[in-house]
mmCIF file of C-alpha atoms and ligand atoms in Angstrom:
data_model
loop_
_atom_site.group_PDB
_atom_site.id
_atom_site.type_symbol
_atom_site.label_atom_id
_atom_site.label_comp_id
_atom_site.label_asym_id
_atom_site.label_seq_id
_atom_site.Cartn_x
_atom_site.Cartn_y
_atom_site.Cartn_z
ATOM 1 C CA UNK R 1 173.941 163.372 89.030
ATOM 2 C CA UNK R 2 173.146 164.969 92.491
ATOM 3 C CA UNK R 3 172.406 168.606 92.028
ATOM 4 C CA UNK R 4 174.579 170.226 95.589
ATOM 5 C CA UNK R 5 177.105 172.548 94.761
ATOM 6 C CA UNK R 6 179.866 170.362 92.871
ATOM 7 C CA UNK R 7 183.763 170.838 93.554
ATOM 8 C CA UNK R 8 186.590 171.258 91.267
ATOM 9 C CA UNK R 9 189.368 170.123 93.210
ATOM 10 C CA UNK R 10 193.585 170.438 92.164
ATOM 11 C CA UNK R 11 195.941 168.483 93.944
ATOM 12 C CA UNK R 12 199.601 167.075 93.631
ATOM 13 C CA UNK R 13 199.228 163.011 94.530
ATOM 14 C CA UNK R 14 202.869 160.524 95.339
ATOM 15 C CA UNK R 15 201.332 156.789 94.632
ATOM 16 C CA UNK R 16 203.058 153.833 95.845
ATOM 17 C CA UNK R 17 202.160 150.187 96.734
ATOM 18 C CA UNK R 18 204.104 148.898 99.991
ATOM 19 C CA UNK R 19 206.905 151.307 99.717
ATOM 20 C CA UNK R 20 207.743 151.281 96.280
ATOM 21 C CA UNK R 21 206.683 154.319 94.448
ATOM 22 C CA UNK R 22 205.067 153.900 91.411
ATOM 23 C CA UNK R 23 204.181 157.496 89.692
ATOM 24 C CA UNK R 24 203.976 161.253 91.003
ATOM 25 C CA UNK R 25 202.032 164.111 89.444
ATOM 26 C CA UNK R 26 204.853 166.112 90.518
ATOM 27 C CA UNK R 27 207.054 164.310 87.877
ATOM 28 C CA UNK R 28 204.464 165.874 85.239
ATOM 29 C CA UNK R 29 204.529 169.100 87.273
ATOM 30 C CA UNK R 30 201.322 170.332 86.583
ATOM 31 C CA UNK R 31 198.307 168.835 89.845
ATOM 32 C CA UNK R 32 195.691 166.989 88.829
ATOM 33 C CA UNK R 33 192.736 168.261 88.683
ATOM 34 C CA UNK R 34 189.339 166.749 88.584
ATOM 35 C CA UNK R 35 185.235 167.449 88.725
ATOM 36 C CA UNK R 36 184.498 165.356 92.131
ATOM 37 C CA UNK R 37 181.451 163.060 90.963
ATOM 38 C CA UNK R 38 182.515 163.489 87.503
ATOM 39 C CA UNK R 39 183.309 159.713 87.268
ATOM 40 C CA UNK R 40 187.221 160.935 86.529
ATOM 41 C CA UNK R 41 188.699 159.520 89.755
ATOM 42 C CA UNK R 42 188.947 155.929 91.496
ATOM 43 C CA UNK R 43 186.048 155.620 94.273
ATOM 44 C CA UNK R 44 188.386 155.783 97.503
ATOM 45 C CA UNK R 45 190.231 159.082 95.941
ATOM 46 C CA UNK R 46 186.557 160.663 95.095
ATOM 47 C CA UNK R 47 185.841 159.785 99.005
ATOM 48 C CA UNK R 48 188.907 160.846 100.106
ATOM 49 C CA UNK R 49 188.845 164.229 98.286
ATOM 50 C CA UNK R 50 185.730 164.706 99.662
ATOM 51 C CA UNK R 51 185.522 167.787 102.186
ATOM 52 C CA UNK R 52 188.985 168.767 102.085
ATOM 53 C CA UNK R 53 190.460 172.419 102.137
ATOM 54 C CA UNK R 54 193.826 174.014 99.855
ATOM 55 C CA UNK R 55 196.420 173.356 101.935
ATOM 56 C CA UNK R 56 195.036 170.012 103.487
ATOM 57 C CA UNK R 57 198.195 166.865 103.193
ATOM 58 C CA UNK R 58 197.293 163.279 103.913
ATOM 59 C CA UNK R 59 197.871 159.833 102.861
ATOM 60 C CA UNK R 60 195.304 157.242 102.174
ATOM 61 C CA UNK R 61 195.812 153.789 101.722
ATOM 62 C CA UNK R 62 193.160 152.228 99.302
ATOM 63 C CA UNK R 63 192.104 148.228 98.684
ATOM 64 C CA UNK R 64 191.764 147.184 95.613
ATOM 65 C CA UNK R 65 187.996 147.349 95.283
ATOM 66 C CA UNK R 66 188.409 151.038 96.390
ATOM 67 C CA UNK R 67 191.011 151.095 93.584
ATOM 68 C CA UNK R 68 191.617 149.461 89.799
ATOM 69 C CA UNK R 69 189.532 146.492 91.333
ATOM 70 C CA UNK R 70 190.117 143.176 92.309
ATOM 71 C CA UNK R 71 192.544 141.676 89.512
ATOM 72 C CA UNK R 72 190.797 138.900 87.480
ATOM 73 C CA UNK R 73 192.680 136.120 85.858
ATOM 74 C CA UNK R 74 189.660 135.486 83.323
ATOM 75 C CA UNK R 75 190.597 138.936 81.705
ATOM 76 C CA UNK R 76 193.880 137.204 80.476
ATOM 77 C CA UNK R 77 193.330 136.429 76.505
ATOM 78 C CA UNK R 78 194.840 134.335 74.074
ATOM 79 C CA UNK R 79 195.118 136.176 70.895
ATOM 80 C CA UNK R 80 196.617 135.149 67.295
ATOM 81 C CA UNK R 81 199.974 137.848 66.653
ATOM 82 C CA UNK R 82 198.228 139.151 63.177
ATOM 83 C CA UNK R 83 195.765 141.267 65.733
ATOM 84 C CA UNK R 84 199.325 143.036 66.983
ATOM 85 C CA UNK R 85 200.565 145.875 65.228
ATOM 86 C CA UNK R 86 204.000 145.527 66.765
ATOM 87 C CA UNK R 87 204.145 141.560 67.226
ATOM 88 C CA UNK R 88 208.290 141.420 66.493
ATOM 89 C CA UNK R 89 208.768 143.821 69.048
ATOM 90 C CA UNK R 90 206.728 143.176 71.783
ATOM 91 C CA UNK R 91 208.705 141.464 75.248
ATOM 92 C CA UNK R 92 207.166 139.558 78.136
ATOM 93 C CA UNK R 93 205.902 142.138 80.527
ATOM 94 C CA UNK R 94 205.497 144.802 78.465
ATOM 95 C CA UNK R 95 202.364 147.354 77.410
ATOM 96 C CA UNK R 96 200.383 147.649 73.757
ATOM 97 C CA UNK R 97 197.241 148.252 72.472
ATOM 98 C CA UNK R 98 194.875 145.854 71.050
ATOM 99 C CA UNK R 99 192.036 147.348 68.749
ATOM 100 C CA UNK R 100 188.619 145.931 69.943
ATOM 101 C CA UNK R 101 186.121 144.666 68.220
ATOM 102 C CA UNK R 102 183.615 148.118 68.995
ATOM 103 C CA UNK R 103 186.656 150.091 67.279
ATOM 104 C CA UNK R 104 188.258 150.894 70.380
ATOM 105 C CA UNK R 105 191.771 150.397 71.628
ATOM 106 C CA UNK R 106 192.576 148.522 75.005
ATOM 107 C CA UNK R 107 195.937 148.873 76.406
ATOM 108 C CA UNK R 108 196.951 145.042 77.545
ATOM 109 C CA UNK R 109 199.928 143.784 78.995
ATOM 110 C CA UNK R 110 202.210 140.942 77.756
ATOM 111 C CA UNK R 111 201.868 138.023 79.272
ATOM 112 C CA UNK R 112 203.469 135.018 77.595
ATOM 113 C CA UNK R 113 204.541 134.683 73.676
ATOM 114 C CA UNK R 114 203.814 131.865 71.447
ATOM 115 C CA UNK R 115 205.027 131.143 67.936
ATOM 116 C CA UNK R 116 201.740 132.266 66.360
ATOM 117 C CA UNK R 117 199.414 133.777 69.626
ATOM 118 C CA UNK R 118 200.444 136.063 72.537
ATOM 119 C CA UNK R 119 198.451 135.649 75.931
ATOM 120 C CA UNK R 120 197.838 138.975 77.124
ATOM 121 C CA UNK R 121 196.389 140.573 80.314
ATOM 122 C CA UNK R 122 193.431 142.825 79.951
ATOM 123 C CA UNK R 123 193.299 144.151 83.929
ATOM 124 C CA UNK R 124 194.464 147.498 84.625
ATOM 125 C CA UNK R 125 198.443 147.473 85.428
ATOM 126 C CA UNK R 126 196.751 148.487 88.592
ATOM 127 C CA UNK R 127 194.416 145.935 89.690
ATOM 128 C CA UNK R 128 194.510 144.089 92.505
ATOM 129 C CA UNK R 129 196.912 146.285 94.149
ATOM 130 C CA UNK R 130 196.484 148.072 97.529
ATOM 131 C CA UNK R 131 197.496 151.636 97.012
ATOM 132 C CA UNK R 132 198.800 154.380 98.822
ATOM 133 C CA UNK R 133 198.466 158.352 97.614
ATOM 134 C CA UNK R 134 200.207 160.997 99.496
ATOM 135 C CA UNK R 135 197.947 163.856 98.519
ATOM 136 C CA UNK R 136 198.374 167.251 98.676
ATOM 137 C CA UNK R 137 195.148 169.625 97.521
ATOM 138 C CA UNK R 138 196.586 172.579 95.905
ATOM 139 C CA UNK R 139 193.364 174.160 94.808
ATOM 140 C CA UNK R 140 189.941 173.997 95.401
ATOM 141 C CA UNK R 141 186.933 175.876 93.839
ATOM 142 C CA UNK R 142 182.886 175.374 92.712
ATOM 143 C CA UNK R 143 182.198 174.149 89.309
ATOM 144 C CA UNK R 144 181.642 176.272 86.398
ATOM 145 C CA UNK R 145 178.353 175.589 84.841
ATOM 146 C CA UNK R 146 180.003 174.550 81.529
ATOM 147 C CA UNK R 147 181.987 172.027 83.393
ATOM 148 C CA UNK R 148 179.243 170.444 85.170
ATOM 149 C CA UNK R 149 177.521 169.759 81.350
ATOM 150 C CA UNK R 150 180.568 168.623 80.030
ATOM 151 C CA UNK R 151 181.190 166.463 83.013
ATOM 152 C CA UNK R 152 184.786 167.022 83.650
ATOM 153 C CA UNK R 153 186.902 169.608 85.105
ATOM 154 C CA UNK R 154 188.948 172.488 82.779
ATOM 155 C CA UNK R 155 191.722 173.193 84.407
ATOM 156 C CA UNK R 156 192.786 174.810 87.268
ATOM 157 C CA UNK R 157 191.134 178.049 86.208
ATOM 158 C CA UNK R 158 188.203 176.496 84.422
ATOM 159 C CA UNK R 159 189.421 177.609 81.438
ATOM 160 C CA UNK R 160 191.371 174.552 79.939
ATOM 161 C CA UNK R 161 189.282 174.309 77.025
ATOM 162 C CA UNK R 162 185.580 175.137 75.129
ATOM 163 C CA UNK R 163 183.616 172.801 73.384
HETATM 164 ZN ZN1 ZN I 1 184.747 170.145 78.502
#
């Protein structure tokens, strides 16, 4: 962890891959907002947010590796339907979560369904894509001391939360 003045940065982001929009912070209606170098962000949106002033709109077109990554077909798993909560349910395409073996939970996505195993696909829904973020910085500010220990930004007003 470098030791320069760090940023807190809010900002209101359209995403979209060749055209076709995929999610908007504006449909949660709250901006983003995010310690730069706090690990919280995708490398080409850290470097893009980098320097920027309240006010400042631009667009940014990212490749993969600047993204979710390059999208691996090794990360695609075969896995017996007893692991699935929701087995009956679940539909080509869609998203669930897979408890690991560490305890954890991985979201995966559907891939193909077998009488007793479903292939799913560990990359992010988002890898391998080239990306496009129409950003718009809405706030920008130094970090608070608590939120450079923590590691993360709270809130807009760096009061989101204590602990
Ligand atoms: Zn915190």
């Amino acid at each position: 962890m470098n030791t320069e003045a760090r940023q807190v940065v809010a900002f209101h982001y359209r995403l979209s891959e060749g055209g076709q929009p995929i999610e908007s912070s504006h449909d949660r209606g709250e901006p983003m907002c995010v310690l730069l170098g706090g690990g919280g962000l995708i490398p080409g949106l850290e470097k893009a947010l980098q320097g920027r002033s309240a006010g400042d709109s631009f667009e940014v077109t990212l490749a993969p590796e600047e993204a979710y990554g390059p999208y691996r077909p090794g990360l695609v798993q075969r896995v017996p339907k007893k692991y699935f909560a929701d087995a009956a349910r679940l539909r080509l395409g869609m998203a669930t979560v897979l408890r690991t073996r560490a305890g954890g939970m991985q979201r995966v996505i559907v891939r193909k369904i077998g009488s007793s195993v479903i292939d799913v696909d560990l990359n992010h829904p988002l890898a391998g894509k080239a990306l496009t973020f129409a950003i718009e910085v809405t706030a920008l500010r130094e970090a608070t001391a608590a939120e450079l220990e923590h590691g993360h930004a709270h809130g807009v007003d760096g009061h989101a939360h204590e602990h």
